[in-house]
PDB file of C-alpha atoms in Angstrom:
ATOM      1  CA  MET G   1     -39.696 -36.105  45.837  1.00 45.00           C
ATOM      2  CA  GLY G   2     -39.186 -39.217  43.691  1.00 43.00           C
ATOM      3  CA  ASP G   3     -40.754 -39.902  40.364  1.00 45.00           C
ATOM      4  CA  ASN G   4     -43.685 -42.348  40.553  1.00 42.00           C
ATOM      5  CA  GLY G   5     -44.802 -42.294  36.905  1.00 43.00           C
ATOM      6  CA  GLU G   6     -43.409 -44.496  34.115  1.00 41.00           C
ATOM      7  CA  LYS G   7     -40.952 -42.754  31.835  1.00 42.00           C
ATOM      8  CA  THR G   8     -40.738 -43.164  28.055  1.00 41.00           C
ATOM      9  CA  PRO G   9     -37.050 -43.224  27.066  1.00 39.00           C
ATOM     10  CA  PRO G  10     -35.986 -40.562  24.573  1.00 42.00           C
ATOM     11  CA  GLY G  11     -34.093 -41.105  21.375  1.00 41.00           C
ATOM     12  CA  THR G  12     -30.610 -39.738  22.114  1.00 39.00           C
ATOM     13  CA  THR G  13     -28.794 -37.659  24.650  1.00 40.00           C
ATOM     14  CA  GLU G  14     -29.733 -34.044  23.929  1.00 43.00           C
ATOM     15  CA  SER G  15     -27.042 -31.488  23.482  1.00 41.00           C
ATOM     16  CA  GLY G  16     -29.881 -28.994  23.110  1.00 45.00           C
ATOM     17  CA  ASP G  17     -29.849 -25.441  21.907  1.00 49.00           C
ATOM     18  CA  ASP G  18     -30.630 -24.305  25.438  1.00 52.00           C
ATOM     19  CA  GLY G  19     -28.085 -26.387  27.329  1.00 47.00           C
ATOM     20  CA  ASP G  20     -30.327 -29.134  28.749  1.00 55.00           C
ATOM     21  CA  ASP G  21     -28.662 -32.490  29.347  1.00 46.00           C
ATOM     22  CA  VAL G  22     -31.137 -35.271  28.784  1.00 47.00           C
ATOM     23  CA  ALA G  23     -30.354 -38.887  29.566  1.00 46.00           C
ATOM     24  CA  GLY G  24     -31.736 -41.467  27.179  1.00 44.00           C
ATOM     25  CA  THR G  25     -31.339 -44.477  24.928  1.00 38.00           C
ATOM     26  CA  SER G  26     -31.828 -45.118  21.252  1.00 38.00           C
ATOM     27  CA  GLU G  27     -35.400 -46.281  21.639  1.00 42.00           C
ATOM     28  CA  SER G  28     -38.315 -44.407  20.086  1.00 43.00           C
ATOM     29  CA  PRO G  29     -40.723 -42.363  22.297  1.00 46.00           C
ATOM     30  CA  ASP G  30     -43.327 -45.099  22.235  1.00 47.00           C
ATOM     31  CA  ALA G  31     -40.930 -47.842  23.271  1.00 43.00           C
ATOM     32  CA  GLY G  32     -40.624 -49.229  26.783  1.00 47.00           C
ATOM     33  CA  ASP G  33     -43.240 -50.645  29.083  1.00 51.00           C
ATOM     34  CA  GLU G  34     -46.665 -50.972  27.546  1.00 49.00           C
ATOM     35  CA  GLY G  35     -48.971 -48.169  28.604  1.00 54.00           C
ATOM     36  CA  GLY G  36     -46.200 -45.701  29.507  1.00 59.00           C
ATOM     37  CA  ASP G  37     -47.300 -43.063  27.017  1.00 63.00           C
ATOM     38  CA  ASP G  38     -50.914 -43.559  28.035  1.00 65.00           C
ATOM     39  CA  ASP G  39     -49.978 -42.758  31.631  1.00 69.00           C
ATOM     40  CA  VAL G  40     -48.498 -39.420  30.587  1.00 72.00           C
ATOM     41  CA  ALA G  41     -51.412 -38.619  28.283  1.00 68.00           C
ATOM     42  CA  GLU G  42     -53.921 -39.355  31.034  1.00 71.00           C
ATOM     43  CA  MET G  43     -52.132 -36.870  33.305  1.00 72.00           C
ATOM     44  CA  TYR G  44     -53.457 -33.989  31.254  1.00 76.00           C
ATOM     45  CA  GLY G  45     -57.078 -35.143  31.091  1.00 63.00           C
ATOM     46  CA  SER G  46     -59.951 -33.337  32.755  1.00 46.00           C
ATOM     47  CA  PRO G  47     -59.154 -32.786  36.464  1.00 45.00           C
ATOM     48  CA  ASP G  48     -62.804 -32.277  37.350  1.00 49.00           C
ATOM     49  CA  ALA G  49     -64.240 -35.653  36.423  1.00 44.00           C
ATOM     50  CA  GLY G  50     -66.905 -36.654  38.924  1.00 44.00           C
ATOM     51  CA  GLU G  51     -66.650 -39.496  41.391  1.00 46.00           C
ATOM     52  CA  ASP G  52     -69.097 -42.322  41.723  1.00 48.00           C
ATOM     53  CA  GLY G  53     -71.586 -42.071  44.528  1.00 43.00           C
ATOM     54  CA  GLY G  54     -71.559 -44.174  47.649  1.00 43.00           C
ATOM     55  CA  ASP G  55     -73.135 -47.584  48.171  1.00 45.00           C
ATOM     56  CA  GLU G  56     -76.892 -47.770  47.909  1.00 44.00           C
ATOM     57  CA  GLY G  57     -79.248 -49.878  49.941  1.00 43.00           C
ATOM     58  CA  GLY G  58     -78.143 -51.536  53.169  1.00 46.00           C
ATOM     59  CA  ASP G  59     -79.968 -52.488  56.319  1.00 48.00           C
ATOM     60  CA  GLY G  60     -81.144 -49.010  57.227  1.00 44.00           C
ATOM     61  CA  TYR G  61     -79.940 -46.319  59.580  1.00 36.00           C
ATOM     62  CA  GLY G  62     -78.596 -47.571  62.881  1.00 41.00           C
ATOM     63  CA  ALA G  63     -78.546 -51.246  61.939  1.00 43.00           C
ATOM     64  CA  ASN G  64     -74.839 -51.637  62.653  1.00 49.00           C
ATOM     65  CA  LEU G  65     -74.237 -48.919  65.252  1.00 41.00           C
ATOM     66  CA  ASP G  66     -72.195 -49.863  68.295  1.00 50.00           C
ATOM     67  CA  MET G  67     -73.568 -47.739  71.101  1.00 41.00           C
ATOM     68  CA  ASP G  68     -70.495 -48.563  73.212  1.00 52.00           C
ATOM     69  CA  SER G  69     -68.238 -46.761  70.723  1.00 46.00           C
ATOM     70  CA  PRO G  70     -66.077 -44.099  72.449  1.00 48.00           C
ATOM     71  CA  LEU G  71     -67.360 -41.392  70.111  1.00 47.00           C
ATOM     72  CA  LEU G  72     -71.011 -42.299  70.590  1.00 46.00           C
ATOM     73  CA  SER G  73     -70.601 -42.387  74.339  1.00 42.00           C
ATOM     74  CA  GLY G  74     -69.169 -38.877  74.263  1.00 47.00           C
ATOM     75  CA  ASP G  75     -65.464 -39.663  74.704  1.00 51.00           C
ATOM     76  CA  ALA G  76     -62.951 -38.358  72.152  1.00 50.00           C
ATOM     77  CA  PRO G  77     -59.858 -40.408  71.275  1.00 52.00           C
ATOM     78  CA  ASP G  78     -56.821 -39.746  73.442  1.00 60.00           C
ATOM     79  CA  GLU G  79     -54.704 -38.702  70.439  1.00 74.00           C
ATOM     80  CA  MET G  80     -55.838 -37.274  67.120  1.00 76.00           C
ATOM     81  CA  GLU G  81     -54.087 -38.427  63.943  1.00 85.00           C
ATOM     82  CA  GLU G  82     -51.316 -36.283  62.484  1.00 93.00           C
ATOM     83  CA  VAL G  83     -50.387 -36.262  58.794  1.00 96.00           C
ATOM     84  CA  THR G  84     -47.132 -34.724  57.566  1.00 97.00           C
ATOM     85  CA  GLY G  85     -46.636 -34.423  53.827  1.00 98.00           C
ATOM     86  CA  ARG G  86     -46.686 -32.324  50.690  1.00 98.00           C
ATOM     87  CA  PHE G  87     -50.083 -31.098  49.538  1.00 98.00           C
ATOM     88  CA  TYR G  88     -51.639 -29.420  46.509  1.00 98.00           C
ATOM     89  CA  VAL G  89     -54.260 -26.760  47.274  1.00 98.00           C
ATOM     90  CA  LYS G  90     -57.251 -27.871  45.216  1.00 98.00           C
ATOM     91  CA  HIS G  91     -59.995 -25.551  46.481  1.00 98.00           C
ATOM     92  CA  THR G  92     -60.232 -22.639  48.898  1.00 98.00           C
ATOM     93  CA  GLU G  93     -62.938 -20.720  50.688  1.00 96.00           C
ATOM     94  CA  ASP G  94     -62.767 -18.255  53.570  1.00 92.00           C
ATOM     95  CA  VAL G  95     -63.258 -20.998  56.160  1.00 92.00           C
ATOM     96  CA  ALA G  96     -62.474 -24.209  54.255  1.00 96.00           C
ATOM     97  CA  VAL G  97     -59.690 -25.672  52.117  1.00 98.00           C
ATOM     98  CA  THR G  98     -59.402 -28.937  50.167  1.00 98.00           C
ATOM     99  CA  LEU G  99     -55.917 -30.443  49.953  1.00 98.00           C
ATOM    100  CA  HIS G 100     -54.665 -33.346  47.824  1.00 98.00           C
ATOM    101  CA  GLU G 101     -51.607 -35.132  49.191  1.00 98.00           C
ATOM    102  CA  ILE G 102     -48.857 -35.445  46.583  1.00 97.00           C
ATOM    103  CA  GLY G 103     -47.983 -39.050  45.811  1.00 93.00           C
ATOM    104  CA  THR G 104     -50.952 -40.635  47.583  1.00 93.00           C
ATOM    105  CA  GLU G 105     -53.881 -38.517  46.323  1.00 82.00           C
ATOM    106  CA  GLY G 106     -55.265 -38.536  49.856  1.00 95.00           C
ATOM    107  CA  ILE G 107     -57.894 -35.805  50.260  1.00 97.00           C
ATOM    108  CA  TYR G 108     -58.019 -33.623  53.373  1.00 97.00           C
ATOM    109  CA  THR G 109     -60.558 -30.941  54.256  1.00 97.00           C
ATOM    110  CA  LEU G 110     -59.397 -28.068  56.449  1.00 97.00           C
ATOM    111  CA  VAL G 111     -61.932 -26.167  58.559  1.00 96.00           C
ATOM    112  CA  GLU G 112     -59.886 -22.975  58.449  1.00 95.00           C
ATOM    113  CA  ASN G 113     -57.937 -21.128  55.763  1.00 96.00           C
ATOM    114  CA  PRO G 114     -54.652 -19.610  56.946  1.00 93.00           C
ATOM    115  CA  GLY G 115     -54.183 -17.688  53.687  1.00 95.00           C
ATOM    116  CA  LEU G 116     -53.856 -20.536  51.182  1.00 97.00           C
ATOM    117  CA  GLU G 117     -54.540 -20.056  47.463  1.00 97.00           C
ATOM    118  CA  VAL G 118     -55.527 -22.515  44.718  1.00 98.00           C
ATOM    119  CA  HIS G 119     -52.572 -24.250  42.983  1.00 98.00           C
ATOM    120  CA  GLN G 120     -50.165 -23.578  45.858  1.00 98.00           C
ATOM    121  CA  ILE G 121     -47.922 -26.358  47.167  1.00 98.00           C
ATOM    122  CA  LEU G 122     -47.825 -26.847  50.915  1.00 98.00           C
ATOM    123  CA  ASP G 123     -45.404 -28.827  53.059  1.00 98.00           C
ATOM    124  CA  ALA G 124     -47.239 -29.124  56.352  1.00 98.00           C
ATOM    125  CA  THR G 125     -48.349 -31.182  59.306  1.00 98.00           C
ATOM    126  CA  LEU G 126     -52.116 -31.624  59.677  1.00 97.00           C
ATOM    127  CA  VAL G 127     -53.986 -32.811  62.742  1.00 96.00           C
ATOM    128  CA  GLU G 128     -57.504 -34.211  62.946  1.00 95.00           C
ATOM    129  CA  ASN G 129     -60.186 -31.819  64.109  1.00 92.00           C
ATOM    130  CA  PRO G 130     -61.907 -33.270  67.217  1.00 88.00           C
ATOM    131  CA  PRO G 131     -64.175 -34.828  68.160  1.00 85.00           C
ATOM    132  CA  LEU G 132     -65.033 -36.773  64.975  1.00 83.00           C
ATOM    133  CA  GLY G 133     -61.733 -36.403  63.141  1.00 81.00           C
ATOM    134  CA  VAL G 134     -63.347 -36.121  59.700  1.00 88.00           C
ATOM    135  CA  SER G 135     -61.729 -32.743  58.996  1.00 95.00           C
ATOM    136  CA  TYR G 136     -58.309 -31.306  59.746  1.00 97.00           C
ATOM    137  CA  LEU G 137     -56.458 -28.309  61.106  1.00 96.00           C
ATOM    138  CA  ILE G 138     -52.966 -27.160  60.155  1.00 96.00           C
ATOM    139  CA  GLU G 139     -50.618 -27.775  63.046  1.00 96.00           C
ATOM    140  CA  GLU G 140     -47.505 -26.427  61.309  1.00 97.00           C
ATOM    141  CA  ILE G 141     -46.624 -25.070  57.862  1.00 97.00           C
ATOM    142  CA  HIS G 142     -43.083 -26.065  56.906  1.00 98.00           C
ATOM    143  CA  GLU G 143     -43.132 -24.425  53.466  1.00 97.00           C
ATOM    144  CA  GLN G 144     -45.757 -22.711  51.319  1.00 97.00           C
ATOM    145  CA  ARG G 145     -45.030 -21.765  47.728  1.00 97.00           C
ATOM    146  CA  THR G 146     -46.465 -21.049  44.313  1.00 97.00           C
ATOM    147  CA  ILE G 147     -44.762 -22.754  41.368  1.00 98.00           C
ATOM    148  CA  PRO G 148     -44.698 -20.408  38.360  1.00 98.00           C
ATOM    149  CA  VAL G 149     -45.905 -21.689  34.992  1.00 98.00           C
ATOM    150  CA  GLU G 150     -44.245 -19.622  32.273  1.00 98.00           C
ATOM    151  CA  TYR G 151     -44.774 -19.475  28.514  1.00 98.00           C
ATOM    152  CA  SER G 152     -41.599 -19.207  26.446  1.00 97.00           C
ATOM    153  CA  ASP G 153     -41.171 -17.821  22.944  1.00 96.00           C
ATOM    154  CA  GLU G 154     -38.385 -20.359  22.411  1.00 97.00           C
ATOM    155  CA  PRO G 155     -39.316 -23.363  20.243  1.00 97.00           C
ATOM    156  CA  PRO G 156     -39.194 -26.923  21.595  1.00 97.00           C
ATOM    157  CA  THR G 157     -35.693 -28.396  21.573  1.00 95.00           C
ATOM    158  CA  ARG G 158     -34.476 -30.352  18.559  1.00 94.00           C
ATOM    159  CA  GLN G 159     -34.817 -33.654  20.385  1.00 94.00           C
ATOM    160  CA  VAL G 160     -38.423 -32.913  21.322  1.00 96.00           C
ATOM    161  CA  GLN G 161     -39.212 -32.017  17.715  1.00 96.00           C
ATOM    162  CA  GLN G 162     -37.601 -35.228  16.463  1.00 95.00           C
ATOM    163  CA  LEU G 163     -39.478 -37.398  18.941  1.00 95.00           C
ATOM    164  CA  ALA G 164     -42.788 -35.728  18.140  1.00 95.00           C
ATOM    165  CA  THR G 165     -42.524 -36.698  14.470  1.00 92.00           C
ATOM    166  CA  ASP G 166     -43.016 -40.345  15.507  1.00 93.00           C
ATOM    167  CA  MET G 167     -46.009 -39.613  17.750  1.00 95.00           C
ATOM    168  CA  GLU G 168     -49.687 -39.786  16.865  1.00 94.00           C
ATOM    169  CA  HIS G 169     -52.046 -36.907  17.589  1.00 92.00           C
ATOM    170  CA  ASP G 170     -53.194 -36.827  21.237  1.00 93.00           C
ATOM    171  CA  GLN G 171     -50.230 -38.975  22.221  1.00 95.00           C
ATOM    172  CA  ALA G 172     -47.861 -37.928  25.009  1.00 96.00           C
ATOM    173  CA  ALA G 173     -44.388 -38.961  26.110  1.00 96.00           C
ATOM    174  CA  ALA G 174     -41.944 -38.098  28.886  1.00 96.00           C
ATOM    175  CA  ILE G 175     -38.208 -37.480  28.691  1.00 93.00           C
ATOM    176  CA  GLU G 176     -36.187 -37.845  31.862  1.00 90.00           C
ATOM    177  CA  ARG G 177     -33.805 -34.942  32.354  1.00 86.00           C
ATOM    178  CA  GLU G 178     -30.371 -35.496  33.813  1.00 80.00           C
ATOM    179  CA  GLY G 179     -30.792 -34.281  37.370  1.00 81.00           C
ATOM    180  CA  GLU G 180     -34.154 -32.982  38.522  1.00 87.00           C
ATOM    181  CA  GLY G 181     -37.261 -32.631  36.409  1.00 93.00           C
ATOM    182  CA  GLU G 182     -38.772 -34.042  33.246  1.00 96.00           C
ATOM    183  CA  ILE G 183     -39.908 -32.866  29.837  1.00 97.00           C
ATOM    184  CA  HIS G 184     -43.391 -33.907  28.756  1.00 98.00           C
ATOM    185  CA  ILE G 185     -44.379 -33.816  25.100  1.00 98.00           C
ATOM    186  CA  ILE G 186     -47.974 -33.630  23.909  1.00 98.00           C
ATOM    187  CA  HIS G 187     -48.633 -34.032  20.176  1.00 98.00           C
ATOM    188  CA  VAL G 188     -51.949 -32.526  19.080  1.00 97.00           C
ATOM    189  CA  ALA G 189     -53.511 -31.209  15.910  1.00 96.00           C
ATOM    190  CA  PRO G 190     -51.918 -27.865  14.943  1.00 96.00           C
ATOM    191  CA  GLU G 191     -55.190 -26.017  15.499  1.00 97.00           C
ATOM    192  CA  ASP G 192     -55.339 -27.327  19.087  1.00 97.00           C
ATOM    193  CA  VAL G 193     -51.866 -26.237  20.181  1.00 98.00           C
ATOM    194  CA  ALA G 194     -52.797 -22.797  21.527  1.00 97.00           C
ATOM    195  CA  GLU G 195     -55.797 -24.026  23.519  1.00 97.00           C
ATOM    196  CA  THR G 196     -53.859 -26.970  24.956  1.00 97.00           C
ATOM    197  CA  ALA G 197     -50.957 -24.771  26.034  1.00 98.00           C
ATOM    198  CA  GLU G 198     -53.165 -22.074  27.537  1.00 96.00           C
ATOM    199  CA  SER G 199     -54.980 -24.608  29.719  1.00 96.00           C
ATOM    200  CA  LEU G 200     -51.825 -25.849  31.433  1.00 97.00           C
ATOM    201  CA  ASP G 201     -51.454 -22.996  33.933  1.00 95.00           C
ATOM    202  CA  ASP G 202     -54.906 -23.839  35.311  1.00 96.00           C
ATOM    203  CA  ASP G 203     -54.468 -27.627  35.233  1.00 97.00           C
ATOM    204  CA  GLU G 204     -53.866 -29.237  38.616  1.00 97.00           C
ATOM    205  CA  THR G 205     -51.764 -31.943  36.941  1.00 96.00           C
ATOM    206  CA  THR G 206     -49.123 -29.368  36.022  1.00 98.00           C
ATOM    207  CA  TYR G 207     -48.673 -28.293  39.635  1.00 98.00           C
ATOM    208  CA  LYS G 208     -48.887 -31.795  41.087  1.00 98.00           C
ATOM    209  CA  ASN G 209     -46.203 -33.004  38.686  1.00 97.00           C
ATOM    210  CA  ALA G 210     -43.975 -30.065  39.614  1.00 98.00           C
ATOM    211  CA  ALA G 211     -44.408 -30.845  43.311  1.00 97.00           C
ATOM    212  CA  GLU G 212     -43.783 -34.545  42.714  1.00 96.00           C
ATOM    213  CA  PHE G 213     -40.584 -33.866  40.750  1.00 95.00           C
ATOM    214  CA  GLY G 214     -39.372 -31.325  43.312  1.00 95.00           C
ATOM    215  CA  VAL G 215     -38.839 -28.566  40.737  1.00 96.00           C
ATOM    216  CA  GLU G 216     -39.104 -24.802  41.080  1.00 96.00           C
ATOM    217  CA  ARG G 217     -40.765 -23.779  37.813  1.00 97.00           C
ATOM    218  CA  VAL G 218     -42.569 -25.001  34.718  1.00 98.00           C
ATOM    219  CA  GLU G 219     -41.871 -23.722  31.213  1.00 98.00           C
ATOM    220  CA  ILE G 220     -44.227 -24.238  28.253  1.00 99.00           C
ATOM    221  CA  ARG G 221     -42.909 -24.246  24.689  1.00 98.00           C
ATOM    222  CA  THR G 222     -44.961 -24.804  21.553  1.00 98.00           C
ATOM    223  CA  ASP G 223     -44.664 -25.375  17.816  1.00 98.00           C
ATOM    224  CA  GLU G 224     -48.054 -24.744  16.256  1.00 97.00           C
ATOM    225  CA  ASP G 225     -47.088 -25.920  12.771  1.00 96.00           C
ATOM    226  CA  ALA G 226     -45.854 -29.269  14.116  1.00 97.00           C
ATOM    227  CA  GLY G 227     -48.596 -29.634  16.743  1.00 97.00           C
ATOM    228  CA  ILE G 228     -46.142 -29.806  19.664  1.00 98.00           C
ATOM    229  CA  VAL G 229     -46.670 -28.716  23.263  1.00 98.00           C
ATOM    230  CA  SER G 230     -43.565 -29.165  25.425  1.00 98.00           C
ATOM    231  CA  ILE G 231     -43.957 -28.984  29.221  1.00 98.00           C
ATOM    232  CA  ARG G 232     -40.605 -28.496  30.880  1.00 98.00           C
ATOM    233  CA  TYR G 233     -40.335 -29.202  34.638  1.00 98.00           C
ATOM    234  CA  LEU G 234     -37.178 -27.366  35.653  1.00 97.00           C
ATOM    235  CA  PRO G 235     -35.138 -26.897  38.863  1.00 94.00           C
TER     236      PRO G 235
END
């Protein structure tokens, strides 16, 4: 999967104490296109913010109904829509599942649960559930996996520590790794490091990013004294 977020260029190419090769330029972490850091910071906001309600008012029930519509006359469409893509499992029940499509944020409701769990990543083909087509069934599962989020005792790399010194509290930046994956840096107050890090394995953004980048695992490193949380998306 390709990256679709803006990247903030790192300071230098990282030799790294753990062997990572990081491509970069000599610019500071807040250089580049305006708003790039904000995009990364907003990734790790609250995933449960509510949505606005629908339109109010109107001409009343039935004002614009077309009684010659195929559905209203009892005829289902000849072919139901199919959707093939990569999905994040947002919510599960015994007989219902909510999926978010990676890259488009399309939302699909399944009327059956074939053993899916929250935070899993699913490569699948969905088909509309007749006759209305407002919900979906799974036609084929191509791949189903759980991406592990691991906490490391290793400190953030030297480059991450250097970049964080130029960042304000609650600011975030992204470093593009050479090859697959990214490293995200969040700079918070030292007393907020533990809480911020602990929330990441239950944050849908972590799993959606991993699916978007096409990586196999996520590693979290922290430096409480410096207020650094490093989120490493690794192949």
